[in-house]
C-alpha positions as a LaTeX table, in Angstrom:
\begin{tabular}{lrrr}
\hline
Residue & $x$ (\AA) & $y$ (\AA) & $z$ (\AA) \\
\hline
Met1 & $-15.43$ & 263.15 & 267.66 \\
Thr2 & $-15.33$ & 263.30 & 271.42 \\
Lys3 & $-12.38$ & 264.48 & 273.47 \\
Gln4 & $-11.54$ & 260.95 & 274.50 \\
Gln5 & $-11.36$ & 259.73 & 270.90 \\
Asn6 & $-9.30$ & 262.67 & 269.63 \\
Ser7 & $-7.17$ & 264.22 & 272.39 \\
Arg8 & $-3.65$ & 265.36 & 272.97 \\
Leu9 & $-1.47$ & 263.46 & 275.36 \\
Asp10 & $-0.34$ & 265.69 & 278.20 \\
Pro11 & 2.64 & 264.59 & 280.31 \\
Gln12 & 0.39 & 264.41 & 283.39 \\
Asn13 & $-2.48$ & 262.49 & 281.77 \\
Glu14 & $-2.78$ & 258.90 & 280.82 \\
Ile15 & $-5.43$ & 258.04 & 278.22 \\
Thr16 & $-6.95$ & 254.66 & 277.62 \\
Leu17 & $-8.71$ & 254.13 & 274.26 \\
Gln18 & $-11.04$ & 251.26 & 273.63 \\
Leu19 & $-10.75$ & 250.02 & 270.07 \\
His20 & $-13.76$ & 248.34 & 268.55 \\
Lys21 & $-14.10$ & 245.97 & 265.64 \\
Glu22 & $-17.25$ & 244.62 & 264.05 \\
Glu23 & $-17.44$ & 240.89 & 263.63 \\
Met24 & $-19.82$ & 239.05 & 261.38 \\
Glu25 & $-22.18$ & 236.52 & 262.90 \\
Leu26 & $-24.45$ & 234.49 & 260.63 \\
Asn27 & $-27.69$ & 232.85 & 261.72 \\
Lys28 & $-30.14$ & 230.88 & 259.62 \\
Lys29 & $-33.84$ & 230.39 & 260.16 \\
Trp30 & $-36.61$ & 228.60 & 258.28 \\
Val31 & $-39.05$ & 230.87 & 256.47 \\
Asp32 & $-42.15$ & 229.62 & 254.67 \\
Thr33 & $-41.97$ & 230.79 & 251.07 \\
Ala34 & $-45.07$ & 229.02 & 249.77 \\
Glu35 & $-48.08$ & 227.09 & 250.95 \\
Val36 & $-49.17$ & 224.13 & 248.83 \\
Thr37 & $-52.46$ & 222.25 & 248.92 \\
Ile38 & $-52.66$ & 218.98 & 247.01 \\
Tyr39 & $-55.99$ & 217.42 & 246.10 \\
Lys40 & $-57.79$ & 215.46 & 243.41 \\
Lys41 & $-60.78$ & 216.91 & 241.60 \\
Lys42 & $-63.33$ & 214.94 & 239.61 \\
Tyr43 & $-64.78$ & 216.19 & 236.35 \\
Thr44 & $-67.76$ & 214.75 & 234.50 \\
Glu45 & $-68.11$ & 214.39 & 230.77 \\
Glu46 & $-71.18$ & 213.27 & 228.88 \\
Lys47 & $-70.55$ & 210.96 & 225.93 \\
Gln48 & $-72.95$ & 209.80 & 223.24 \\
Ile49 & $-71.96$ & 206.85 & 221.10 \\
Leu50 & $-73.94$ & 205.18 & 218.32 \\
Val51 & $-73.82$ & 201.41 & 218.76 \\
Pro52 & $-75.20$ & 199.07 & 216.09 \\
Ile53 & $-77.35$ & 196.25 & 217.47 \\
Thr54 & $-78.69$ & 193.15 & 215.73 \\
Arg55 & $-82.21$ & 191.76 & 215.96 \\
Glu56 & $-83.51$ & 188.41 & 214.90 \\
Asp57 & $-87.14$ & 188.06 & 213.87 \\
Leu58 & $-89.13$ & 185.07 & 212.65 \\
Ile59 & $-91.18$ & 185.99 & 209.62 \\
Ile60 & $-94.13$ & 183.92 & 208.58 \\
Glu61 & $-95.68$ & 184.69 & 205.24 \\
Lys62 & $-99.05$ & 183.28 & 204.47 \\
Lys63 & $-100.59$ & 183.53 & 201.05 \\
Leu64 & $-104.34$ & 183.54 & 200.97 \\
Ala65 & $-105.59$ & 182.49 & 197.62 \\
Asn66 & $-109.10$ & 183.23 & 196.44 \\
Pro67 & $-110.40$ & 180.08 & 194.77 \\
Lys68 & $-112.76$ & 182.05 & 192.64 \\
Asn69 & $-110.17$ & 184.48 & 191.35 \\
Pro70 & $-106.57$ & 183.10 & 191.41 \\
Ala71 & $-105.13$ & 186.53 & 190.55 \\
Asp72 & $-106.64$ & 187.96 & 193.71 \\
Thr73 & $-104.06$ & 186.54 & 196.15 \\
Lys74 & $-103.56$ & 188.19 & 199.50 \\
Leu75 & $-100.27$ & 188.04 & 201.40 \\
Glu76 & $-100.40$ & 187.97 & 205.18 \\
Thr77 & $-97.10$ & 188.48 & 207.07 \\
Ile78 & $-96.53$ & 187.72 & 210.74 \\
Cys79 & $-93.31$ & 188.98 & 212.35 \\
Ile80 & $-92.25$ & 187.45 & 215.68 \\
Pro81 & $-89.19$ & 188.92 & 217.42 \\
Leu82 & $-86.95$ & 186.10 & 218.57 \\
Ser83 & $-83.89$ & 187.84 & 219.98 \\
Glu84 & $-82.01$ & 191.10 & 220.00 \\
Glu85 & $-78.77$ & 192.54 & 221.34 \\
Lys86 & $-79.12$ & 194.67 & 224.43 \\
Ile87 & $-76.54$ & 197.31 & 225.27 \\
Glu88 & $-74.96$ & 196.91 & 228.64 \\
Val89 & $-72.83$ & 199.80 & 229.89 \\
Lys90 & $-70.22$ & 199.02 & 232.50 \\
Leu91 & $-67.91$ & 201.72 & 233.85 \\
Thr92 & $-64.55$ & 200.52 & 235.10 \\
Pro93 & $-61.90$ & 202.74 & 236.64 \\
Ala94 & $-58.64$ & 202.95 & 234.75 \\
Ile95 & $-55.38$ & 204.38 & 236.04 \\
Leu96 & $-54.56$ & 207.47 & 234.07 \\
Asn97 & $-51.31$ & 208.50 & 235.78 \\
Asp98 & $-49.32$ & 207.81 & 238.89 \\
Val99 & $-48.36$ & 211.15 & 240.39 \\
Glu100 & $-45.57$ & 211.13 & 242.95 \\
Ile101 & $-45.18$ & 214.17 & 245.15 \\
Asn102 & $-41.97$ & 214.60 & 247.14 \\
Lys103 & $-40.22$ & 217.27 & 249.10 \\
Asn104 & $-36.61$ & 217.77 & 248.06 \\
Gln105 & $-33.96$ & 219.58 & 250.05 \\
Tyr106 & $-30.77$ & 220.81 & 248.48 \\
Gln107 & $-28.02$ & 223.13 & 249.51 \\
Glu108 & $-26.70$ & 226.06 & 247.57 \\
Leu109 & $-23.98$ & 228.53 & 248.38 \\
Ile110 & $-25.03$ & 232.15 & 248.70 \\
Gln111 & $-22.41$ & 234.84 & 248.94 \\
Val112 & $-22.96$ & 237.29 & 251.79 \\
His113 & $-21.36$ & 240.70 & 251.37 \\
Glu114 & $-21.05$ & 243.01 & 254.36 \\
Ile115 & $-18.74$ & 245.89 & 255.24 \\
Leu116 & $-17.14$ & 245.55 & 258.68 \\
Lys117 & $-15.79$ & 248.51 & 260.63 \\
Glu118 & $-12.65$ & 248.45 & 262.71 \\
Glu119 & $-11.02$ & 251.17 & 264.79 \\
Lys120 & $-7.24$ & 251.66 & 264.82 \\
Val121 & $-5.03$ & 254.06 & 266.75 \\
His122 & $-3.25$ & 256.76 & 264.76 \\
Ile123 & $-0.60$ & 259.06 & 266.26 \\
Glu124 & $-0.11$ & 262.58 & 264.97 \\
Thr125 & 2.95 & 264.49 & 266.01 \\
Val126 & 3.89 & 268.14 & 265.88 \\
Gly127 & 7.54 & 268.97 & 265.43 \\
Asn128 & 10.45 & 266.85 & 264.41 \\
Val129 & 9.55 & 263.60 & 266.22 \\
Lys130 & 10.84 & 260.32 & 264.91 \\
Leu131 & 8.91 & 257.10 & 265.68 \\
Asp132 & 10.53 & 253.66 & 265.61 \\
Asp133 & 7.47 & 252.09 & 263.99 \\
Glu134 & 5.74 & 254.15 & 261.26 \\
Glu135 & 2.71 & 251.82 & 261.00 \\
Pro136 & $-0.45$ & 252.69 & 262.93 \\
Leu137 & $-1.07$ & 250.78 & 266.15 \\
Ser138 & $-3.84$ & 248.25 & 266.05 \\
\hline
\end{tabular}
């Protein structure tokens, strides 16, 4: 301690002490804690599906008979395709999900703990001195 902080009072001297006290001052500031990028990504998937189709044919059967030998009959078949189902693939977009993205602010209470210092005047006496006020001066 310096002489000014801890000194004896002489009858000729007058001492002035400056007492200090710490005070708490709180400030708040915004700090980025995360960076977020939001995007959509497309994926492709190959699908194979077996689809039954129907065909329609015209069948003409012609029997050729041999007049000389009736047991020797020949069968002639003519097949004419009339119609068939064709597969038509049509892709339509369907909504899978609606995703809402919001920013939410909320307040919470955080307890701040700090030790503050304060200086007080104390008087020490030598001898049989009686003070009116026994509490330290502040």
